[in-house]
């Protein structure tokens, strides 16, 4: 996959870039640029509306103070409330001195802000303690104002820029104008709920580079996955091809009562273009010998599939509805053994079993992809789900390193890590996907892309993006997010792949 044009910077990397930019540019350049960008955004989108700016004690507050002056110069009615502070950093202090008289209000923010633009310049990436009572009261006021547009500068106050963890009362932005570089916390976990639309302004630092920290603790830099990064998804097919050109995939899953999970993964693989799809059912006496709604799938008892040496299986997907009993553990061990030289996607119950029986996981010669949701990731890493969610990027990378695997840590703002720790956050998707079976569909989709020869980077990240984009596309058509079903994601993903000009970016 080509290097993407949308970097995400962890806070340590961002501070390093900030220092490099400050050294490369004349003093006091960045804050006026940040305020100018905010002023332009407000004038372009909401000209004519009054603006209320809430300012904090640091440079984020400084951005707000300069913005107030610029809007005032542009004859926009502005009111400012600023938190009490003993000493401001130098740039913010200049902004404070230059603030025109009459804009600053006393006490707590008040009045009806209907139709106004409320700007959150309370805290940016420097927030490192719990919010104090004044800040919480001001945020509550801002979040309660109906009919107002809420704009956050750099990051909504209360949101963690690295992890997307939102403190109670975090600002609810309609738009976040973020500076220098985009941040993972705006896109994963609670990030999307609080950041709204994210607009990035690099403040003219596009050419600035910084020696980034290489310590294991910081997440460094990654990328946001967007359609532009998924070009190989959309390569058209040559005429001179046949089913063998697009790979043979086998799904091993479907224990007792869970046939549907294996069928969803298999149908997804078929619709995403795999040439042939086998379904190995782990249930002792499978009731189904054929998927009547999808007779193209070749259903087999697991033993028969695993014993079939000449099936030409080029990719395995294992775990969907497999179950977690002893029989399932045996099927997983047998499948991982058969698949050790074949690209493999490991999902769902197979991940739980791997965590419980690490000795039964054979050394691998081929690449593999683990697709845990947070609870499965927690089991694989021997921690609790909260610890996974507390830093999704760091934990996805830990897991990838532990298993030398590609990892897809699912949930709002899915995080992908390569075995060597390169990470991305998915830019597509919505809560319509919070329904049973969508994970099975994702596993089948990634498997199908691998079967068709996409490299790991493209198949994993492309599959994750397409899965989310399909949910967005369905929602745009009124099919979800509420009540969207996993099966519907399959057809929508096929549609998007064949008609890339459609919708979601
Ligand atoms: N530098 C640059 O190149 C650029 C920076 N820019 C802008 O600056 C922002 C970063 O500025 P920043 O580092 O000053 O951090 P910021 O978020 O304003 O807050 C720090 C202040 O808050 C305080 N504090 C922290 N937690 C607290 C709490 N819970 N409750 C109470 N106080 C608390 C903390 O005090 P301390 O704990 O250190 O005593 C300190 O005084 C960045 O997001 C962007 O908007 C842009 O202009 C572009 C270029
Ligand atoms: N709120 C959400 N926003 C975006 N994607 C979501 C959300 N909730 C779930 N998803 C996605 O839906 C899929 C659910 O997978 P999983 O939890 O394994 O479900 P299942 O096991 O039922 O198939 C994952 O791809 C996940 O990223
Ligand atoms: K802010």
Coordinates of C-alpha atoms and ligand atoms in Angstrom, one line a residue:
X1 CA 0.0 0.0 0.0
X2 CA 1.4 3.4 -0.9
X3 CA 2.4 5.7 1.9
X4 CA -0.6 7.5 3.0
X5 CA -1.0 11.2 3.1
X6 CA -2.8 11.3 6.4
X7 CA -0.4 10.9 9.3
X8 CA -1.5 10.5 12.9
X9 CA 1.0 11.7 15.5
X10 CA 1.2 10.4 19.1
X11 CA 1.7 13.2 21.6
X12 CA 5.5 12.6 22.2
X13 CA 6.0 12.7 18.4
X14 CA 3.9 15.8 18.2
X15 CA 5.9 17.6 20.9
X16 CA 9.1 16.7 19.0
X17 CA 7.6 18.1 15.8
X18 CA 6.4 21.2 17.7
X19 CA 10.0 21.9 18.8
X20 CA 11.4 21.3 15.3
X21 CA 8.8 23.7 13.9
X22 CA 9.5 26.3 16.5
X23 CA 13.2 26.2 15.7
X24 CA 12.6 26.3 12.0
X25 CA 10.2 29.3 12.0
X26 CA 10.5 32.8 13.4
X27 CA 9.4 33.1 17.0
X28 CA 5.7 33.5 17.8
X29 CA 4.6 32.1 14.4
X30 CA 2.6 29.1 15.2
X31 CA -0.1 30.5 17.5
X32 CA -1.1 33.3 15.1
X33 CA -1.3 30.7 12.3
X34 CA -3.5 28.4 14.4
X35 CA -5.8 31.3 15.3
X36 CA -5.9 32.4 11.6
X37 CA -6.9 29.0 10.5
X38 CA -9.7 28.9 13.1
X39 CA -10.8 32.4 12.1
X40 CA -11.0 31.4 8.4
X41 CA -13.0 28.2 9.2
X42 CA -15.5 30.2 11.2
X43 CA -15.9 32.9 8.6
X44 CA -16.2 30.4 5.8
X45 CA -18.8 28.2 7.5
X46 CA -20.6 30.4 10.0
X47 CA -20.3 34.0 8.9
X48 CA -22.8 36.2 10.7
X49 CA -23.0 34.1 13.8
X50 CA -21.8 35.4 17.2
X51 CA -18.9 33.6 18.7
X52 CA -18.2 32.6 22.3
X53 CA -14.7 31.4 23.1
X54 CA -13.8 29.6 26.3
X55 CA -10.0 29.9 27.0
X56 CA -7.8 27.8 29.2
X57 CA -4.5 28.6 31.0
X58 CA -2.0 27.3 28.4
X59 CA -1.3 27.7 24.7
X60 CA -4.7 26.2 23.7
X61 CA -6.2 29.2 25.5
X62 CA -3.7 31.4 23.7
X63 CA -5.1 30.2 20.4
X64 CA -8.5 31.2 21.6
X65 CA -7.3 34.7 22.7
X66 CA -5.7 35.4 19.3
X67 CA -8.8 34.1 17.6
X68 CA -10.9 36.5 19.6
X69 CA -8.8 39.4 18.4
X70 CA -9.0 38.3 14.7
X71 CA -12.7 37.8 14.8
X72 CA -13.2 41.2 16.5
X73 CA -11.1 42.8 13.7
X74 CA -13.5 41.0 11.2
X75 CA -16.4 42.7 13.0
X76 CA -17.8 39.4 14.4
X77 CA -19.4 39.7 17.8
X78 CA -17.2 37.9 20.2
X79 CA -17.4 37.0 23.9
X80 CA -14.6 35.4 25.8
X81 CA -14.5 33.6 29.1
X82 CA -11.0 32.7 30.4
X83 CA -10.1 30.4 33.3
X84 CA -8.2 32.1 36.2
X85 CA -4.5 31.6 35.8
X86 CA -1.3 32.8 37.6
X87 CA 1.1 32.6 34.7
X88 CA 0.6 31.9 31.1
X89 CA 3.2 30.5 28.6
X90 CA 4.9 33.3 26.6
X91 CA 2.8 33.1 23.4
X92 CA -0.4 33.0 25.4
X93 CA 0.7 35.9 27.6
X94 CA 1.3 38.0 24.4
X95 CA -2.2 37.1 23.2
X96 CA -3.6 38.1 26.6
X97 CA -1.9 41.5 26.4
X98 CA -3.1 42.1 22.9
X99 CA -6.7 41.2 23.6
X100 CA -9.0 44.1 22.7
X101 CA -11.0 45.5 25.6
X102 CA -14.6 44.7 26.2
X103 CA -14.5 41.1 24.9
X104 CA -13.6 39.4 28.2
X105 CA -16.6 38.4 30.4
X106 CA -16.6 37.7 34.1
X107 CA -18.0 34.8 36.1
X108 CA -19.3 31.7 34.4
X109 CA -20.4 31.5 30.7
X110 CA -24.0 32.3 30.5
X111 CA -26.7 33.5 28.2
X112 CA -28.5 31.8 25.4
X113 CA -26.0 30.6 22.8
X114 CA -28.6 29.5 20.3
X115 CA -27.2 30.2 16.8
X116 CA -23.8 31.0 18.2
X117 CA -20.5 29.3 17.6
X118 CA -18.9 28.1 20.8
X119 CA -15.2 27.6 20.6
X120 CA -13.4 25.3 23.0
X121 CA -9.9 26.7 23.6
X122 CA -9.7 25.4 27.2
X123 CA -7.2 22.6 27.0
X124 CA -5.3 21.0 24.1
X125 CA -2.6 18.3 24.2
X126 CA -1.3 19.7 27.5
X127 CA -4.1 18.4 29.6
X128 CA -2.6 16.0 32.1
X129 CA -4.8 16.1 35.2
X130 CA -8.5 15.6 35.9
X131 CA -10.6 18.5 35.0
X132 CA -11.2 21.0 37.8
X133 CA -14.6 22.1 38.9
X134 CA -14.6 25.4 36.9
X135 CA -13.7 23.6 33.7
X136 CA -16.3 21.0 34.2
X137 CA -19.0 23.6 34.8
X138 CA -18.0 25.5 31.7
X139 CA -17.9 22.4 29.6
X140 CA -21.3 21.4 30.9
X141 CA -22.7 24.8 29.8
X142 CA -21.1 24.5 26.4
X143 CA -22.4 21.0 25.8
X144 CA -25.9 22.0 26.9
X145 CA -26.4 24.8 24.4
X146 CA -29.0 23.7 21.9
X147 CA -28.8 25.2 18.4
X148 CA -25.1 26.2 18.9
X149 CA -22.2 25.0 16.7
X150 CA -19.4 23.6 18.8
X151 CA -15.8 23.9 17.5
X152 CA -12.8 22.5 19.4
X153 CA -9.4 23.9 18.8
X154 CA -6.7 21.2 18.5
X155 CA -8.7 18.6 20.5
X156 CA -11.9 18.6 22.4
X157 CA -11.1 19.4 26.1
X158 CA -11.2 16.3 28.1
X159 CA -10.3 13.9 25.3
X160 CA -6.9 12.1 25.4
X161 CA -5.1 12.9 22.1
X162 CA -3.3 9.5 22.1
X163 CA -6.0 7.1 23.3
X164 CA -9.4 8.6 22.6
X165 CA -10.3 8.2 26.2
X166 CA -12.9 10.9 27.2
X167 CA -13.0 12.2 30.7
X168 CA -16.5 12.8 32.0
X169 CA -18.0 16.0 30.6
X170 CA -15.6 16.1 27.6
X171 CA -16.5 18.8 25.0
X172 CA -18.8 17.6 22.3
X173 CA -17.5 19.2 19.1
X174 CA -19.3 19.3 15.8
X175 CA -15.9 20.2 14.2
X176 CA -12.4 19.8 15.6
X177 CA -9.8 22.0 13.9
X178 CA -6.6 20.2 14.8
X179 CA -3.1 21.7 14.5
X180 CA 0.2 20.5 13.1
X181 CA -0.8 16.9 12.6
X182 CA -3.9 14.7 13.2
X183 CA -4.0 12.6 16.3
X184 CA -5.1 9.0 16.9
X185 CA -7.3 10.0 19.8
X186 CA -9.6 11.9 17.5
X187 CA -10.4 8.7 15.6
X188 CA -10.5 5.8 18.0
X189 CA -12.6 4.8 21.0
X190 CA -14.6 7.9 22.1
X191 CA -12.7 10.2 19.7
X192 CA -15.3 10.3 16.9
X193 CA -18.1 10.9 19.3
X194 CA -16.4 14.0 20.7
X195 CA -14.4 15.4 17.8
X196 CA -17.1 15.4 15.1
X197 CA -15.6 16.3 11.8
X198 CA -11.8 16.6 12.0
X199 CA -10.2 19.3 10.0
X200 CA -6.4 19.3 10.0
X201 CA -4.2 22.5 9.6
X202 CA -0.5 21.8 9.4
X203 CA 0.2 25.5 10.1
X204 CA 2.6 25.6 7.2
X205 CA 4.9 22.9 8.8
X206 CA 4.4 20.4 6.0
X207 CA 8.1 20.3 5.2
X208 CA 9.2 20.2 8.9
X209 CA 10.6 16.9 10.0
X210 CA 11.7 15.9 13.5
X211 CA 13.8 13.2 15.0
X212 CA 11.0 11.2 16.5
X213 CA 11.5 9.4 19.8
X214 CA 12.1 5.7 19.4
X215 CA 11.4 4.5 23.0
X216 CA 8.9 1.6 23.4
X217 CA 6.5 3.6 25.5
X218 CA 5.5 6.2 22.9
X219 CA 3.4 5.2 19.9
X220 CA 5.3 7.4 17.5
X221 CA 3.4 8.1 14.3
X222 CA 0.9 6.1 12.3
X223 CA -1.8 6.7 9.6
X224 CA -5.5 7.1 9.2
X225 CA -6.8 4.6 6.7
X226 CA -8.9 6.2 4.0
X227 CA -10.1 5.2 0.5
X228 CA -7.1 6.8 -1.1
X229 CA -4.9 4.3 0.7
X230 CA -6.8 1.3 -0.7
X231 CA -6.1 1.6 -4.4
X232 CA -5.4 -2.1 -4.9
X233 CA -8.9 -2.9 -3.8
X234 CA -10.2 -1.3 -6.9
X235 CA -7.9 -2.8 -9.6
X236 CA -10.1 -4.0 -12.4
X237 CA -10.0 -7.7 -13.4
X238 CA -8.3 -8.8 -16.6
X239 CA -10.4 -10.7 -19.1
X240 CA -8.0 -13.6 -19.4
X241 CA -8.7 -15.0 -16.0
X242 CA -10.6 -17.9 -14.4
X243 CA -11.7 -18.9 -10.9
X244 CA -8.2 -20.2 -10.2
X245 CA -6.9 -16.7 -10.7
X246 CA -8.6 -15.4 -7.6
X247 CA -7.6 -18.0 -5.0
X248 CA -9.2 -20.7 -2.9
X249 CA -10.1 -19.9 0.6
X250 CA -11.3 -22.2 3.4
X251 CA -13.2 -21.1 6.5
X252 CA -12.9 -23.4 9.5
X253 CA -15.6 -22.7 12.1
X254 CA -19.2 -23.3 12.8
X255 CA -19.4 -25.4 15.9
X256 CA -22.6 -26.6 17.4
X257 CA -25.3 -23.9 17.0
X258 CA -22.9 -21.5 15.3
X259 CA -23.0 -22.5 11.7
X260 CA -24.2 -19.0 10.8
X261 CA -20.9 -17.4 11.8
X262 CA -18.9 -19.7 9.4
X263 CA -21.5 -19.0 6.6
X264 CA -21.3 -15.3 7.1
X265 CA -17.5 -15.3 6.8
X266 CA -17.7 -17.6 3.8
X267 CA -20.4 -15.6 2.0
X268 CA -18.3 -12.5 2.6
X269 CA -15.3 -14.1 1.1
X270 CA -17.3 -15.2 -2.0
X271 CA -18.8 -11.7 -2.5
X272 CA -15.4 -10.0 -2.1
X273 CA -14.2 -12.0 -5.0
X274 CA -12.4 -15.2 -3.8
X275 CA -12.4 -17.7 -6.7
X276 CA -13.5 -20.8 -4.6
X277 CA -14.7 -21.0 -1.0
X278 CA -14.7 -24.1 1.2
X279 CA -16.5 -24.2 4.5
X280 CA -15.2 -26.6 7.1
X281 CA -17.9 -27.2 9.8
X282 CA -16.6 -28.2 13.2
X283 CA -19.9 -29.5 14.4
X284 CA -19.8 -33.3 14.7
X285 CA -22.8 -34.0 12.5
X286 CA -23.5 -30.8 10.6
X287 CA -27.1 -30.4 9.7
X288 CA -26.2 -28.6 6.6
X289 CA -24.5 -30.1 3.6
X290 CA -25.3 -27.1 1.4
X291 CA -25.9 -23.4 2.0
X292 CA -29.2 -23.2 0.0
X293 CA -29.0 -19.4 -0.1
X294 CA -25.4 -19.6 -1.3
X295 CA -25.0 -22.9 -3.0
X296 CA -21.7 -21.7 -4.5
X297 CA -20.1 -22.5 -1.1
X298 CA -18.6 -25.9 -0.7
X299 CA -19.6 -27.2 2.7
X300 CA -17.5 -30.1 4.3
X301 CA -17.2 -31.6 7.7
X302 CA -14.0 -30.1 9.2
X303 CA -12.2 -33.5 9.2
X304 CA -12.8 -34.0 5.5
X305 CA -11.5 -30.5 4.7
X306 CA -8.4 -30.8 6.8
X307 CA -7.7 -34.2 5.3
X308 CA -8.0 -32.9 1.7
X309 CA -4.5 -32.3 0.6
X310 CA -5.3 -31.4 -3.0
X311 CA -7.9 -28.7 -2.4
X312 CA -5.3 -26.0 -3.2
X313 CA -6.3 -23.9 -0.3
X314 CA -4.4 -20.6 -0.4
X315 CA -5.8 -18.9 2.6
X316 CA -7.4 -20.1 5.8
X317 CA -9.9 -18.2 8.0
X318 CA -10.3 -19.9 11.3
X319 CA -12.5 -19.4 14.4
X320 CA -15.8 -18.0 13.2
X321 CA -18.3 -19.7 15.5
X322 CA -15.8 -22.4 16.3
X323 CA -16.7 -22.8 19.9
X324 CA -14.3 -23.1 22.8
X325 CA -14.6 -26.7 24.0
X326 CA -12.0 -29.4 23.8
X327 CA -13.2 -30.5 20.3
X328 CA -12.8 -26.9 19.1
X329 CA -9.3 -26.7 20.6
X330 CA -8.4 -29.8 18.7
X331 CA -9.8 -28.4 15.4
X332 CA -7.9 -25.2 15.9
X333 CA -4.6 -27.0 16.6
X334 CA -5.1 -29.1 13.5
X335 CA -6.0 -26.1 11.4
X336 CA -3.0 -24.0 12.5
X337 CA -0.8 -27.0 11.8
X338 CA -2.2 -27.4 8.3
X339 CA -2.0 -23.7 7.7
X340 CA 1.4 -22.9 9.0
X341 CA 2.7 -22.2 5.5
X342 CA -0.5 -20.6 4.3
X343 CA -1.7 -17.0 5.1
X344 CA -4.3 -17.3 7.8
X345 CA -6.9 -15.1 9.5
X346 CA -7.6 -16.0 13.1
X347 CA -10.8 -14.7 14.5
X348 CA -13.2 -15.0 17.5
X349 CA -13.2 -18.3 19.4
X350 CA -9.9 -19.3 17.9
X351 CA -8.3 -16.3 19.6
X352 CA -9.8 -17.3 23.0
X353 CA -8.4 -20.8 22.4
X354 CA -5.0 -19.6 21.4
X355 CA -4.8 -17.5 24.6
X356 CA -5.8 -20.6 26.7
X357 CA -3.5 -23.0 24.9
X358 CA -0.4 -21.1 23.8
X359 CA 1.6 -24.4 23.5
X360 CA -0.7 -25.6 20.8
X361 CA 0.1 -22.7 18.5
X362 CA 2.8 -23.9 16.1
X363 CA 5.6 -21.8 14.8
X364 CA 4.6 -20.2 11.5
X365 CA 6.2 -19.8 8.2
X366 CA 3.5 -17.7 6.5
X367 CA 2.0 -14.4 7.6
X368 CA -1.1 -14.3 9.7
X369 CA -3.8 -11.8 10.9
X370 CA -5.4 -11.8 14.3
X371 CA -8.7 -10.0 14.5
X372 CA -9.6 -9.6 18.2
X373 CA -12.3 -7.4 19.7
X374 CA -11.0 -5.8 22.9
X375 CA -12.0 -8.7 25.2
X376 CA -10.3 -11.2 22.9
X377 CA -7.2 -9.0 22.8
X378 CA -7.2 -8.8 26.6
X379 CA -7.2 -12.6 26.9
X380 CA -4.3 -12.8 24.4
X381 CA -2.3 -10.3 26.4
X382 CA -3.3 -11.5 29.8
X383 CA -4.9 -8.3 31.0
X384 CA -8.4 -6.9 31.3
X385 CA -10.5 -5.2 28.6
X386 CA -10.1 -1.8 30.2
X387 CA -6.4 -2.0 29.9
X388 CA -6.8 -2.7 26.1
X389 CA -9.1 0.2 25.7
X390 CA -6.9 2.5 27.7
X391 CA -4.4 2.6 24.9
X392 CA -5.6 0.8 21.8
X393 CA -2.7 1.7 19.6
X394 CA -0.1 0.6 22.1
X395 CA -1.9 -2.7 22.9
X396 CA -2.4 -3.6 19.2
X397 CA 1.3 -3.1 18.7
X398 CA 2.1 -5.2 21.7
X399 CA -0.1 -8.0 20.5
X400 CA 1.4 -7.8 17.0
X401 CA 4.9 -8.1 18.5
X402 CA 3.9 -11.0 20.8
X403 CA 2.5 -13.1 18.0
X404 CA 4.6 -11.7 15.0
X405 CA 1.2 -11.2 13.5
X406 CA -0.9 -8.5 11.8
X407 CA -3.4 -7.4 14.4
X408 CA -6.8 -5.8 13.8
X409 CA -8.0 -4.5 17.1
X410 CA -11.7 -4.0 16.4
X411 CA -14.3 -1.5 17.8
X412 CA -14.9 2.1 17.2
X413 CA -11.8 3.3 15.4
X414 CA -10.3 -0.1 14.6
X415 CA -6.6 -0.1 15.0
X416 CA -4.3 -2.1 12.7
X417 CA -0.8 -3.0 13.5
X418 CA 1.8 -4.8 11.4
X419 CA 4.1 -7.3 13.1
X420 CA 6.8 -4.7 13.1
X421 CA 4.6 -2.1 14.8
X422 CA 3.5 0.1 11.9
X423 CA 0.0 1.2 12.9
X424 CA -3.1 2.8 11.5
X425 CA -6.5 3.8 12.6
X426 CA -9.5 3.1 10.4
X427 CA -11.1 6.2 9.1
X428 CA -14.4 4.5 8.1
X429 CA -17.2 2.7 9.9
X430 CA -20.0 3.5 12.3
X431 CA -22.0 2.0 15.1
X432 CA -24.2 0.1 12.7
X433 CA -21.5 -2.5 12.8
X434 CA -22.2 -3.1 16.5
X435 CA -24.3 -6.1 15.7
X436 CA -23.6 -9.9 15.8
X437 CA -21.8 -11.3 12.9
X438 CA -20.0 -8.3 11.5
X439 CA -16.7 -9.6 12.8
X440 CA -17.2 -12.8 10.9
X441 CA -17.9 -10.8 7.8
X442 CA -14.7 -8.8 8.3
X443 CA -12.6 -12.0 8.7
X444 CA -14.0 -13.4 5.5
X445 CA -13.4 -10.2 3.6
X446 CA -9.7 -9.9 4.7
X447 CA -9.3 -13.6 3.8
X448 CA -10.8 -13.0 0.3
X449 CA -8.5 -10.1 -0.4
X450 CA -5.5 -12.2 0.6
X451 CA -6.7 -15.1 -1.6
X452 CA -6.8 -12.7 -4.5
X453 CA -3.2 -11.8 -4.0
X454 CA -3.3 -8.5 -2.3
X455 CA -0.3 -8.1 -0.1
X456 CA -0.8 -8.1 3.6
X457 CA -0.8 -4.4 4.0
X458 CA -3.4 -3.9 1.4
X459 CA -5.6 -6.8 2.3
X460 CA -5.7 -6.1 6.0
X461 CA -6.1 -2.3 5.9
X462 CA -8.2 -2.4 2.7
X463 CA -10.5 -5.0 4.2
X464 CA -10.9 -3.0 7.4
X465 CA -11.6 0.2 5.5
X466 CA -14.1 -1.5 3.1
X467 CA -16.0 -3.1 5.9
X468 CA -16.5 0.3 7.6
X469 CA -17.2 2.1 4.4
X470 CA -19.9 -0.5 3.6
X471 CA -21.6 0.3 6.9
X472 CA -21.5 4.0 6.2
X473 CA -22.8 3.5 2.7
X474 CA -25.7 1.5 4.0
X475 CA -26.5 4.1 6.6
X476 CA -26.5 6.8 4.0
X477 CA -29.2 4.8 2.3
X478 CA -31.2 4.5 5.5
X479 CA -30.2 0.9 6.0
X480 CA -28.8 1.4 9.4
X481 CA -27.0 2.3 11.5
X482 CA -29.9 1.1 13.6
X483 CA -30.9 -2.4 12.6
X484 CA -28.1 -2.9 10.1
X485 CA -27.3 -6.6 9.7
X486 CA -24.0 -8.3 9.1
X487 CA -25.4 -9.9 5.9
X488 CA -26.2 -6.5 4.5
X489 CA -22.6 -5.4 5.0
X490 CA -21.5 -8.2 2.5
X491 CA -23.5 -6.9 -0.4
X492 CA -22.7 -3.3 0.3
X493 CA -18.9 -4.1 0.4
X494 CA -19.2 -5.9 -2.9
X495 CA -21.0 -2.9 -4.4
X496 CA -18.4 -0.4 -3.2
X497 CA -15.6 -2.6 -4.5
X498 CA -17.1 -2.7 -8.0
X499 CA -18.2 0.9 -8.0
X500 CA -15.4 2.8 -6.2
X501 CA -16.7 6.1 -7.3
X502 CA -19.5 5.6 -4.7
X503 CA -19.7 7.6 -1.5
X504 CA -17.4 7.2 1.4
X505 CA -13.8 8.6 1.3
Ligands
LIG1 N1 3.4 25.0 21.1 C1 3.1 25.0 19.8 O1 3.9 24.9 18.9 C2 1.7 25.2 19.4 C3 0.7 25.0 20.3 N2 -0.6 25.2 20.0 C4 -1.6 25.0 21.0 O2 -1.1 24.8 22.2 C5 -1.7 23.7 22.8 C6 -0.8 23.0 23.8 O3 -0.5 24.0 24.7 P1 0.0 23.7 26.1 O4 1.2 22.8 26.0 O5 0.3 25.0 26.8 O6 -1.2 22.9 26.7 P2 -2.7 23.3 27.1 O7 -3.5 22.1 26.6 O8 -3.0 24.6 26.6 O9 -2.7 23.3 28.7 C7 -1.6 23.3 29.4 C8 -1.9 24.2 30.6 O10 -2.9 23.6 31.4 C9 -2.5 23.3 32.7 N3 -3.2 22.1 33.0 C10 -3.1 20.9 32.4 N4 -4.0 20.0 32.9 C11 -4.8 20.8 33.7 C12 -5.9 20.5 34.5 N5 -6.5 19.3 34.5 N6 -6.5 21.5 35.2 C13 -6.0 22.7 35.2 N7 -4.9 23.0 34.5 C14 -4.3 22.1 33.8 C15 -1.0 23.2 32.6 O11 -0.5 23.6 33.9 P3 0.6 22.8 34.6 O12 0.0 21.5 35.0 O13 1.7 22.5 33.6 O14 1.0 23.6 35.7 C16 -0.7 24.3 31.6 O15 -0.8 25.6 32.1 C17 -2.1 22.8 21.6 O16 -3.1 21.9 21.9 C18 -2.5 23.9 20.6 O17 -3.8 24.2 20.8 C19 -0.9 25.9 18.8 O18 -0.9 27.2 19.1 C20 0.0 25.5 17.7 C21 1.4 25.5 18.0
LIG2 N1 -19.3 1.3 17.4 C1 -18.7 0.8 16.4 N2 -18.1 1.6 15.4 C2 -17.4 1.1 14.4 N3 -17.2 -0.2 14.2 C3 -17.8 -1.1 15.1 C4 -18.5 -0.6 16.2 N4 -18.9 -1.7 16.9 C5 -18.5 -2.8 16.3 N5 -17.8 -2.4 15.2 C6 -17.1 -3.3 14.2 O1 -18.0 -4.4 14.0 C7 -17.2 -5.6 14.1 C8 -17.6 -6.5 15.2 O2 -16.9 -7.6 15.3 P1 -17.0 -8.7 16.5 O3 -17.1 -8.0 17.8 O4 -16.0 -9.7 16.3 O5 -18.5 -9.2 16.2 P2 -19.0 -10.7 16.0 O6 -18.2 -11.6 16.8 O7 -20.4 -10.7 16.4 O8 -18.9 -11.0 14.5 C9 -15.7 -5.2 14.1 O9 -15.2 -5.1 12.8 C10 -15.8 -3.9 14.8 O10 -14.7 -3.0 14.5
LIG3 K1 -9.6 22.5 23.1

